[in-house]
Rosetta silent file (secondary structure, phi, psi, omega in degrees, C-alpha in Angstrom):
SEQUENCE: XXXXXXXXXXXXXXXXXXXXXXXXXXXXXXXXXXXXXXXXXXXXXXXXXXXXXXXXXXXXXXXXXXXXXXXXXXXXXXXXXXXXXXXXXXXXXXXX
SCORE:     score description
SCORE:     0.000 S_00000001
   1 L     0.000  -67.429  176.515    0.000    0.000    0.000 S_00000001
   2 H   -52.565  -22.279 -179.327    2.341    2.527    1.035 S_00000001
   3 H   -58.622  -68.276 -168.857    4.821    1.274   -2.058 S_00000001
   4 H   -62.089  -11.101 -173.305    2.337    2.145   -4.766 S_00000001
   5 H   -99.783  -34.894  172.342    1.222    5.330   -3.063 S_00000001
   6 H   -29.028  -67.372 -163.144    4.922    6.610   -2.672 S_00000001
   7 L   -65.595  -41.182 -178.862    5.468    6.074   -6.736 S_00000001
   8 H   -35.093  -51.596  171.656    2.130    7.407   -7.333 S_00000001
   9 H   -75.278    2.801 -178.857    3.028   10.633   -5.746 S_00000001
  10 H  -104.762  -67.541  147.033    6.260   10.575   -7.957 S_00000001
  11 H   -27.900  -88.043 -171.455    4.179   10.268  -10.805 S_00000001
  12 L   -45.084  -11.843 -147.055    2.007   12.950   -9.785 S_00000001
  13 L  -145.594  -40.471  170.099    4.947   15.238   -8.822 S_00000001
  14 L    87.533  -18.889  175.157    7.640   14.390  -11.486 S_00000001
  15 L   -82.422  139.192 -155.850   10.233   14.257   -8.203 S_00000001
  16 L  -117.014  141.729 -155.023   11.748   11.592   -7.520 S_00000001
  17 H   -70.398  -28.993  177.992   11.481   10.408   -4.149 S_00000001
  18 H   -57.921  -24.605  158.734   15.198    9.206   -3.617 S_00000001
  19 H   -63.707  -37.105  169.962   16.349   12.442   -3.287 S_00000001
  20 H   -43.684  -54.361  171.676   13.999   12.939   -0.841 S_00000001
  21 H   -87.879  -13.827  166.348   15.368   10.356    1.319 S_00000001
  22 H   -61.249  -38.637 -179.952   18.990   11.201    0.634 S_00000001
  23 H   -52.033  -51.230 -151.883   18.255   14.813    2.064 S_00000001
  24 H   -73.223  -23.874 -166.276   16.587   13.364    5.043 S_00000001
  25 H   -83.156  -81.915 -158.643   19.260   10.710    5.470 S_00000001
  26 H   -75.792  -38.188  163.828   22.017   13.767    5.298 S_00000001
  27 H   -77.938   -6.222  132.995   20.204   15.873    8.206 S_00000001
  28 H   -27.278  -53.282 -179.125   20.295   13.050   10.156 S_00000001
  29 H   -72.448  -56.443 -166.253   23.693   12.569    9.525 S_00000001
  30 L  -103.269   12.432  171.886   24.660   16.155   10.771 S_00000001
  31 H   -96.149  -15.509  170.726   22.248   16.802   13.218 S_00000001
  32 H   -21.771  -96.730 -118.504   23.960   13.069   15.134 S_00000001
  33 H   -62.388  -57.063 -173.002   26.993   15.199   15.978 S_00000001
  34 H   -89.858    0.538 -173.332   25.300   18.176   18.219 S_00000001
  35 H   -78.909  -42.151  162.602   22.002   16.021   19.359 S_00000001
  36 H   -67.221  -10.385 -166.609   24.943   14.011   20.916 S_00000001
  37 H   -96.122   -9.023  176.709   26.744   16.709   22.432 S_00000001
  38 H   -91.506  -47.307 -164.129   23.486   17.999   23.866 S_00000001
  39 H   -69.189  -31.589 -173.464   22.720   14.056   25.349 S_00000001
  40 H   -59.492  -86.190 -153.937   27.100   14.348   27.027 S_00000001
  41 H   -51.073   -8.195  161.872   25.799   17.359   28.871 S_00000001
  42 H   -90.200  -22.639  171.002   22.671   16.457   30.060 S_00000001
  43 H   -98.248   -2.437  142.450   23.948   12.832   31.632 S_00000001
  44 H   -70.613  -71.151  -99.794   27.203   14.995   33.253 S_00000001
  45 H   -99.186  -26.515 -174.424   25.624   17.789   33.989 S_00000001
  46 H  -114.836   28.583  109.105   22.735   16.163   36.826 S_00000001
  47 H   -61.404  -51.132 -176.159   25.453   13.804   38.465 S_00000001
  48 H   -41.320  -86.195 -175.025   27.792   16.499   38.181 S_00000001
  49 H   -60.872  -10.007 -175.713   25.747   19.086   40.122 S_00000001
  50 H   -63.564  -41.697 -149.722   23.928   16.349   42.580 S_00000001
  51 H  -105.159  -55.531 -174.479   27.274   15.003   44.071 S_00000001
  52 L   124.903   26.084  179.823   28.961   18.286   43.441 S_00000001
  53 L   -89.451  105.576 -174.177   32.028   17.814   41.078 S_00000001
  54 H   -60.782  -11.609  168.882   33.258   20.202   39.675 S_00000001
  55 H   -81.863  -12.255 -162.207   35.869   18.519   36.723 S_00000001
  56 H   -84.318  -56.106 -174.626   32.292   16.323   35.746 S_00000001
  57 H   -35.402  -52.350 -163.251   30.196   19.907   35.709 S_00000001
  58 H   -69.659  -25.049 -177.534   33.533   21.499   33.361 S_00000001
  59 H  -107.405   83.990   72.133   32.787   18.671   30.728 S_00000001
  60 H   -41.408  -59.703 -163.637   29.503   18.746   30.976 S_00000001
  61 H   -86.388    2.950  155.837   29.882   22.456   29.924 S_00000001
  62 L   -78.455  -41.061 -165.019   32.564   21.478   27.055 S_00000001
  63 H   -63.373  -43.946 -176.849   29.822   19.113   25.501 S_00000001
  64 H   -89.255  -19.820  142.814   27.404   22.146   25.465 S_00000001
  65 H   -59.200  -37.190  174.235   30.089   24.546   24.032 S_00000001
  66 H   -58.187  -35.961 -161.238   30.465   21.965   21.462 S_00000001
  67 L   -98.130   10.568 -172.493   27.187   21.839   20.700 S_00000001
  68 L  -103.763  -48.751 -156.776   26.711   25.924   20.207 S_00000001
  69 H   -55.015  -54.067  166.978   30.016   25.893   18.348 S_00000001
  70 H   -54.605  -40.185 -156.293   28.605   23.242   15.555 S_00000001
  71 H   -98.095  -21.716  157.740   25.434   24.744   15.434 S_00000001
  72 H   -47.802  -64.598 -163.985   27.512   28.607   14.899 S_00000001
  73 H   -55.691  -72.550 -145.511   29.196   27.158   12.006 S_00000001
  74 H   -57.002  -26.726 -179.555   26.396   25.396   10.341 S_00000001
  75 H   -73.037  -16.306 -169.924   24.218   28.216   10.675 S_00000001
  76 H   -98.240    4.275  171.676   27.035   30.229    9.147 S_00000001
  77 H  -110.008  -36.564 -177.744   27.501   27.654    6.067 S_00000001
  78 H   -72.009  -45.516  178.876   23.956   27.515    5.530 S_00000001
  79 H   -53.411  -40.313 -174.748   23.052   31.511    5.432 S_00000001
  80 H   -61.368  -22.686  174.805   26.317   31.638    3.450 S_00000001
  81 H   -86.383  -43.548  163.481   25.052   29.006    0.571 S_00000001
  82 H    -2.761  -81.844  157.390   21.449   31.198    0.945 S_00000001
  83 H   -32.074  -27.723 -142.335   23.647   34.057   -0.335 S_00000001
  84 H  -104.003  -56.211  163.951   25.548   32.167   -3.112 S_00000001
  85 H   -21.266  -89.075  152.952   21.725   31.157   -3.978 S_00000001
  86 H    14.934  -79.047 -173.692   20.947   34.421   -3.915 S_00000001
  87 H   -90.493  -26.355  159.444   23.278   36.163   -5.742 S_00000001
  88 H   -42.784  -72.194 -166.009   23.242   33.023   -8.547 S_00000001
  89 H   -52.183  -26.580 -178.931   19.674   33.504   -9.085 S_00000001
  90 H   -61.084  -43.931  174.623   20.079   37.266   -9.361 S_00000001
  91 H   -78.085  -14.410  153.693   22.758   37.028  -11.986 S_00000001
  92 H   -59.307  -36.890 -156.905   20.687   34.491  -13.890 S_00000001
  93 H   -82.804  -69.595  177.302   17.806   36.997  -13.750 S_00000001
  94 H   -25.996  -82.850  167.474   19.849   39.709  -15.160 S_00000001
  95 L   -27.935  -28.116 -169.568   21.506   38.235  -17.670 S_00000001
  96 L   -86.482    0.000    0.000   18.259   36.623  -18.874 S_00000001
């Protein structure tokens, strides 16, 4: 059921669905890296402060700099292809 409705909608749409799941497949892939670095710092971080140790608390709080630091860049690679986008389509426009 679900096979036949997938290609149906592929039909109907002219896109082909494998791309579809490659994207979803590749934000998967790079959202792993800070969804783990958010999961270090939340199982340091409530031992850490219960018993009161302070070297478990400092990596706790490296895992969550980690996980700001990835999520800087990527926001800064994505706005930056946005632009590129951007300024393609513009110069297409012109030109045309």
């Amino acid at each position: 059921m679900f096979v036949g409705s997938s290609s149906l909608s592929a039909l109907a749409t002219g896109f082909p669905m494998g791309i579809l799941a490659f994207v979803y497949i590749a934000i998967a892939v790079l959202f792993y890296f800070p969804v783990t670095y958010l999961y270090r710092f939340s199982v340091q971080m409530k031992p850490g402060l219960s018993s009161g140790d302070q070297p478990t608390v400092t990596s706790a709080f490296k895992n969550l700099k980690s996980m700001f630091r990835f999520m800087g860049i990527f926001a800064i690679v994505v706005l930056s292809l946005y632009g590129v986008i951007l300024l393609g389509v513009m110069v297409v426009l012109i030109i045309k």
